[in-house]
Amino acid sequence: MMTASRPVKKTQKSFADLPPIRVRREPPTVNEAVAAAQDLADDVEQQVEIAAGLIGLPADEVRPHVLAAKKAKPERAPERILTHASPSRAPRTVVVERRTRPTVVIERRTRPLAPPR
């Protein structure tokens, strides 16, 4: 008696068989830390503390970079656009605010990280 053969699935490798994922641990650059601090806080002193904590440098070394970045990034006033008014309505004001934020890159992992050694 002949039986129909079913397709056999290949067994996947277990995570134990795979080599551990190596993760590079690099502190952010000064510019990256200052940009992150500016997005997180409005106060300059708080920005200095955040950037110093991210980089691992003393606050006195980071402060000139934060102050220079503050001057280089001027605050833009919102643009106002007035529409034509009809006799029965007052003119409407539309406020346009532009915000530029760095793009966020999310890495997808296909297997769990190896435990730290």
Short mmCIF file of N, CA and C in Angstrom, two decimals:
data_model
loop_
_atom_site.label_atom_id
_atom_site.label_comp_id
_atom_site.label_asym_id
_atom_site.label_seq_id
_atom_site.Cartn_x
_atom_site.Cartn_y
_atom_site.Cartn_z
N MET A 1 0.84 -1.16 0.00
CA MET A 1 0.00 0.00 0.00
C MET A 1 0.90 1.24 0.00
N MET A 2 0.62 2.15 -0.89
CA MET A 2 1.43 3.37 -1.00
C MET A 2 0.73 4.51 -0.27
N THR A 3 1.48 5.28 0.49
CA THR A 3 0.92 6.44 1.17
C THR A 3 1.51 7.70 0.55
N ALA A 4 0.74 8.72 0.54
CA ALA A 4 1.21 10.01 0.00
C ALA A 4 2.19 10.63 0.99
N SER A 5 3.30 11.08 0.47
CA SER A 5 4.28 11.70 1.37
C SER A 5 3.90 13.16 1.60
N ARG A 6 4.01 13.55 2.83
CA ARG A 6 3.72 14.94 3.18
C ARG A 6 5.02 15.72 3.18
N PRO A 7 4.95 17.02 2.84
CA PRO A 7 6.18 17.81 2.89
C PRO A 7 6.66 17.92 4.34
N VAL A 8 7.93 17.78 4.51
CA VAL A 8 8.52 17.83 5.84
C VAL A 8 9.11 19.22 6.07
N LYS A 9 8.72 19.82 7.17
CA LYS A 9 9.26 21.14 7.49
C LYS A 9 10.67 20.98 8.04
N LYS A 10 11.52 21.92 7.64
CA LYS A 10 12.87 21.91 8.20
C LYS A 10 12.81 22.43 9.63
N THR A 11 13.56 21.81 10.48
CA THR A 11 13.58 22.27 11.87
C THR A 11 14.44 23.52 11.95
N GLN A 12 13.95 24.49 12.67
CA GLN A 12 14.71 25.73 12.83
C GLN A 12 15.81 25.51 13.85
N LYS A 13 16.89 26.23 13.65
CA LYS A 13 17.97 26.17 14.64
C LYS A 13 17.49 26.80 15.94
N SER A 14 17.90 26.23 17.01
CA SER A 14 17.52 26.83 18.29
C SER A 14 18.46 28.01 18.56
N PHE A 15 18.03 28.87 19.46
CA PHE A 15 18.84 30.05 19.77
C PHE A 15 20.17 29.67 20.40
N ALA A 16 20.23 28.52 21.03
CA ALA A 16 21.47 28.08 21.66
C ALA A 16 22.52 27.73 20.60
N ASP A 17 22.06 27.32 19.41
CA ASP A 17 23.00 26.96 18.35
C ASP A 17 23.61 28.17 17.67
N LEU A 18 22.95 29.33 17.77
CA LEU A 18 23.42 30.54 17.09
C LEU A 18 24.48 31.25 17.91
N PRO A 19 25.41 31.94 17.25
CA PRO A 19 26.40 32.71 18.02
C PRO A 19 25.73 33.91 18.67
N PRO A 20 26.27 34.40 19.77
CA PRO A 20 25.66 35.55 20.45
C PRO A 20 25.75 36.81 19.59
N ILE A 21 24.77 37.67 19.74
CA ILE A 21 24.76 38.95 19.02
C ILE A 21 25.74 39.89 19.71
N ARG A 22 26.61 40.48 18.92
CA ARG A 22 27.56 41.45 19.48
C ARG A 22 26.98 42.85 19.35
N VAL A 23 26.97 43.57 20.42
CA VAL A 23 26.42 44.91 20.45
C VAL A 23 27.56 45.89 20.69
N ARG A 24 27.66 46.88 19.82
CA ARG A 24 28.68 47.91 20.03
C ARG A 24 28.13 48.93 21.00
N ARG A 25 28.91 49.23 22.00
CA ARG A 25 28.50 50.22 23.00
C ARG A 25 29.39 51.44 22.84
N GLU A 26 28.83 52.46 22.20
CA GLU A 26 29.56 53.70 21.99
C GLU A 26 28.77 54.84 22.63
N PRO A 27 29.45 55.69 23.37
CA PRO A 27 28.73 56.86 23.90
C PRO A 27 28.38 57.80 22.75
N PRO A 28 27.33 58.58 22.88
CA PRO A 28 26.98 59.50 21.80
C PRO A 28 28.04 60.59 21.65
N THR A 29 28.09 61.18 20.47
CA THR A 29 28.99 62.31 20.25
C THR A 29 28.43 63.52 21.00
N VAL A 30 29.24 64.56 21.10
CA VAL A 30 28.80 65.76 21.81
C VAL A 30 27.58 66.36 21.12
N ASN A 31 27.62 66.42 19.78
CA ASN A 31 26.50 67.01 19.05
C ASN A 31 25.22 66.19 19.24
N GLU A 32 25.33 64.88 19.24
CA GLU A 32 24.15 64.04 19.46
C GLU A 32 23.59 64.22 20.86
N ALA A 33 24.45 64.29 21.84
CA ALA A 33 24.01 64.46 23.22
C ALA A 33 23.35 65.83 23.43
N VAL A 34 23.92 66.87 22.81
CA VAL A 34 23.34 68.21 22.94
C VAL A 34 21.98 68.26 22.25
N ALA A 35 21.86 67.65 21.08
CA ALA A 35 20.58 67.64 20.38
C ALA A 35 19.53 66.90 21.20
N ALA A 36 19.89 65.79 21.81
CA ALA A 36 18.95 65.04 22.65
C ALA A 36 18.55 65.87 23.87
N ALA A 37 19.51 66.55 24.46
CA ALA A 37 19.22 67.36 25.65
C ALA A 37 18.30 68.53 25.30
N GLN A 38 18.49 69.13 24.12
CA GLN A 38 17.63 70.24 23.72
C GLN A 38 16.20 69.77 23.48
N ASP A 39 16.04 68.53 23.00
CA ASP A 39 14.69 68.01 22.79
C ASP A 39 14.01 67.64 24.10
N LEU A 40 14.81 67.31 25.12
CA LEU A 40 14.23 66.87 26.39
C LEU A 40 13.95 68.00 27.37
N ALA A 41 14.71 69.10 27.30
CA ALA A 41 14.54 70.17 28.28
C ALA A 41 14.70 71.53 27.61
N ASP A 42 14.04 72.54 28.21
CA ASP A 42 14.14 73.90 27.70
C ASP A 42 15.19 74.71 28.45
N ASP A 43 15.41 74.39 29.71
CA ASP A 43 16.38 75.11 30.53
C ASP A 43 17.79 74.70 30.14
N VAL A 44 18.69 75.70 30.01
CA VAL A 44 20.06 75.43 29.56
C VAL A 44 20.81 74.58 30.58
N GLU A 45 20.62 74.83 31.87
CA GLU A 45 21.33 74.06 32.89
C GLU A 45 20.89 72.59 32.88
N GLN A 46 19.61 72.37 32.66
CA GLN A 46 19.13 70.99 32.56
C GLN A 46 19.70 70.31 31.31
N GLN A 47 19.82 71.07 30.22
CA GLN A 47 20.42 70.52 29.00
C GLN A 47 21.87 70.13 29.24
N VAL A 48 22.59 70.96 30.00
CA VAL A 48 23.99 70.66 30.31
C VAL A 48 24.07 69.37 31.12
N GLU A 49 23.21 69.22 32.12
CA GLU A 49 23.23 68.02 32.95
C GLU A 49 22.88 66.77 32.14
N ILE A 50 21.88 66.88 31.27
CA ILE A 50 21.47 65.73 30.46
C ILE A 50 22.59 65.33 29.51
N ALA A 51 23.16 66.31 28.82
CA ALA A 51 24.22 66.00 27.85
C ALA A 51 25.46 65.43 28.55
N ALA A 52 25.81 65.98 29.70
CA ALA A 52 26.96 65.47 30.45
C ALA A 52 26.72 64.04 30.91
N GLY A 53 25.50 63.73 31.32
CA GLY A 53 25.17 62.38 31.74
C GLY A 53 25.20 61.38 30.59
N LEU A 54 24.78 61.82 29.41
CA LEU A 54 24.79 60.93 28.25
C LEU A 54 26.21 60.62 27.78
N ILE A 55 27.06 61.63 27.80
CA ILE A 55 28.43 61.45 27.30
C ILE A 55 29.34 60.86 28.37
N GLY A 56 29.11 61.24 29.62
CA GLY A 56 29.98 60.79 30.69
C GLY A 56 31.11 61.75 30.95
N LEU A 57 30.92 63.01 30.60
CA LEU A 57 31.92 64.06 30.84
C LEU A 57 31.40 64.99 31.92
N PRO A 58 32.30 65.76 32.55
CA PRO A 58 31.84 66.74 33.54
C PRO A 58 31.02 67.86 32.86
N ALA A 59 30.15 68.47 33.64
CA ALA A 59 29.26 69.51 33.11
C ALA A 59 30.04 70.72 32.58
N ASP A 60 31.19 71.02 33.20
CA ASP A 60 31.98 72.18 32.77
C ASP A 60 32.52 72.01 31.35
N GLU A 61 32.78 70.77 30.93
CA GLU A 61 33.28 70.55 29.57
C GLU A 61 32.16 70.57 28.54
N VAL A 62 30.93 70.26 28.94
CA VAL A 62 29.81 70.18 28.01
C VAL A 62 29.12 71.53 27.85
N ARG A 63 29.18 72.38 28.89
CA ARG A 63 28.46 73.67 28.89
C ARG A 63 28.76 74.53 27.66
N PRO A 64 30.03 74.70 27.22
CA PRO A 64 30.26 75.54 26.03
C PRO A 64 29.58 74.99 24.76
N HIS A 65 29.50 73.68 24.65
CA HIS A 65 28.85 73.08 23.48
C HIS A 65 27.34 73.33 23.49
N VAL A 66 26.74 73.25 24.67
CA VAL A 66 25.30 73.50 24.78
C VAL A 66 25.00 74.97 24.50
N LEU A 67 25.82 75.87 25.03
CA LEU A 67 25.60 77.30 24.78
C LEU A 67 25.80 77.64 23.31
N ALA A 68 26.78 77.04 22.66
CA ALA A 68 27.01 77.30 21.24
C ALA A 68 25.85 76.75 20.40
N ALA A 69 25.31 75.63 20.78
CA ALA A 69 24.19 75.05 20.04
C ALA A 69 22.92 75.87 20.24
N LYS A 70 22.78 76.48 21.41
CA LYS A 70 21.62 77.33 21.69
C LYS A 70 21.62 78.54 20.78
N LYS A 71 22.80 79.13 20.55
CA LYS A 71 22.91 80.30 19.68
C LYS A 71 22.71 79.92 18.22
N ALA A 72 23.17 78.73 17.84
CA ALA A 72 23.08 78.31 16.45
C ALA A 72 21.67 77.90 16.06
N LYS A 73 20.81 77.64 17.03
CA LYS A 73 19.46 77.18 16.75
C LYS A 73 18.46 78.28 17.13
N PRO A 74 18.25 79.27 16.25
CA PRO A 74 17.34 80.36 16.61
C PRO A 74 15.89 79.90 16.63
N GLU A 75 15.13 80.53 17.46
CA GLU A 75 13.71 80.20 17.59
C GLU A 75 12.94 80.88 16.45
N ARG A 76 12.19 80.07 15.70
CA ARG A 76 11.40 80.62 14.60
C ARG A 76 10.04 81.03 15.10
N ALA A 77 9.62 82.21 14.72
CA ALA A 77 8.27 82.64 15.07
C ALA A 77 7.28 81.95 14.14
N PRO A 78 6.12 81.57 14.64
CA PRO A 78 5.14 80.93 13.76
C PRO A 78 4.67 81.90 12.68
N GLU A 79 4.37 81.37 11.52
CA GLU A 79 3.88 82.19 10.42
C GLU A 79 2.37 82.37 10.58
N ARG A 80 1.89 83.55 10.24
CA ARG A 80 0.44 83.81 10.33
C ARG A 80 -0.08 84.07 8.92
N ILE A 81 -1.16 83.40 8.59
CA ILE A 81 -1.77 83.54 7.28
C ILE A 81 -3.19 84.04 7.50
N LEU A 82 -3.50 85.19 6.92
CA LEU A 82 -4.84 85.74 7.05
C LEU A 82 -5.62 85.43 5.79
N THR A 83 -6.88 85.03 5.98
CA THR A 83 -7.75 84.77 4.84
C THR A 83 -8.66 85.97 4.64
N HIS A 84 -9.22 86.07 3.46
CA HIS A 84 -10.12 87.18 3.17
C HIS A 84 -11.41 87.00 3.96
N ALA A 85 -11.89 88.09 4.50
CA ALA A 85 -13.09 88.03 5.32
C ALA A 85 -14.31 88.38 4.48
N SER A 86 -15.38 87.72 4.79
CA SER A 86 -16.64 88.08 4.17
C SER A 86 -17.32 89.09 5.09
N PRO A 87 -18.30 89.78 4.60
CA PRO A 87 -18.94 90.80 5.46
C PRO A 87 -19.56 90.21 6.73
N SER A 88 -19.94 88.94 6.70
CA SER A 88 -20.61 88.38 7.88
C SER A 88 -19.64 87.72 8.86
N ARG A 89 -18.36 87.52 8.44
CA ARG A 89 -17.41 86.84 9.33
C ARG A 89 -16.14 87.66 9.49
N ALA A 90 -15.52 87.46 10.63
CA ALA A 90 -14.23 88.09 10.88
C ALA A 90 -13.14 87.25 10.19
N PRO A 91 -11.98 87.83 9.89
CA PRO A 91 -10.92 87.04 9.25
C PRO A 91 -10.43 85.94 10.19
N ARG A 92 -10.12 84.77 9.60
CA ARG A 92 -9.62 83.65 10.38
C ARG A 92 -8.09 83.68 10.33
N THR A 93 -7.47 83.34 11.43
CA THR A 93 -6.02 83.28 11.50
C THR A 93 -5.61 81.82 11.58
N VAL A 94 -4.66 81.45 10.74
CA VAL A 94 -4.12 80.10 10.74
C VAL A 94 -2.67 80.19 11.16
N VAL A 95 -2.28 79.45 12.20
CA VAL A 95 -0.92 79.46 12.69
C VAL A 95 -0.23 78.19 12.21
N VAL A 96 0.92 78.36 11.54
CA VAL A 96 1.68 77.22 11.04
C VAL A 96 2.98 77.15 11.82
N GLU A 97 3.20 76.03 12.49
CA GLU A 97 4.45 75.84 13.23
C GLU A 97 5.21 74.70 12.59
N ARG A 98 6.49 74.93 12.38
CA ARG A 98 7.32 73.88 11.80
C ARG A 98 8.25 73.36 12.87
N ARG A 99 8.29 72.06 12.97
CA ARG A 99 9.20 71.43 13.93
C ARG A 99 10.07 70.45 13.14
N THR A 100 11.35 70.54 13.36
CA THR A 100 12.24 69.58 12.73
C THR A 100 12.81 68.69 13.82
N ARG A 101 12.67 67.41 13.62
CA ARG A 101 13.17 66.44 14.58
C ARG A 101 14.00 65.41 13.82
N PRO A 102 15.05 64.92 14.44
CA PRO A 102 15.83 63.89 13.76
C PRO A 102 15.02 62.61 13.61
N THR A 103 15.30 61.88 12.54
CA THR A 103 14.58 60.64 12.32
C THR A 103 15.01 59.59 13.34
N VAL A 104 14.09 58.77 13.73
CA VAL A 104 14.36 57.72 14.70
C VAL A 104 14.49 56.40 13.94
N VAL A 105 15.57 55.70 14.18
CA VAL A 105 15.79 54.42 13.53
C VAL A 105 15.58 53.33 14.57
N ILE A 106 14.69 52.41 14.26
CA ILE A 106 14.40 51.30 15.17
C ILE A 106 14.92 50.03 14.51
N GLU A 107 15.80 49.35 15.21
CA GLU A 107 16.34 48.10 14.69
C GLU A 107 15.45 46.95 15.13
N ARG A 108 15.20 46.03 14.22
CA ARG A 108 14.42 44.86 14.56
C ARG A 108 15.37 43.70 14.81
N ARG A 109 15.17 43.02 15.89
CA ARG A 109 16.02 41.89 16.22
C ARG A 109 15.27 40.61 15.89
N THR A 110 16.01 39.62 15.38
CA THR A 110 15.38 38.37 15.03
C THR A 110 15.59 37.31 16.08
N ARG A 111 16.46 37.58 17.03
CA ARG A 111 16.71 36.62 18.10
C ARG A 111 17.10 37.40 19.36
N PRO A 112 16.93 36.80 20.52
CA PRO A 112 17.23 37.53 21.75
C PRO A 112 18.72 37.78 21.92
N LEU A 113 19.01 38.80 22.69
CA LEU A 113 20.40 39.13 22.97
C LEU A 113 21.02 38.09 23.90
N ALA A 114 22.30 37.89 23.72
CA ALA A 114 23.01 36.98 24.62
C ALA A 114 23.17 37.66 25.97
N PRO A 115 23.15 36.92 27.05
CA PRO A 115 23.29 37.56 28.37
C PRO A 115 24.70 38.17 28.49
N PRO A 116 24.82 39.31 29.18
CA PRO A 116 26.12 39.96 29.32
C PRO A 116 27.08 39.08 30.11
N ARG A 117 28.31 39.16 29.73
CA ARG A 117 29.33 38.34 30.41
C ARG A 117 30.14 39.15 31.36
#
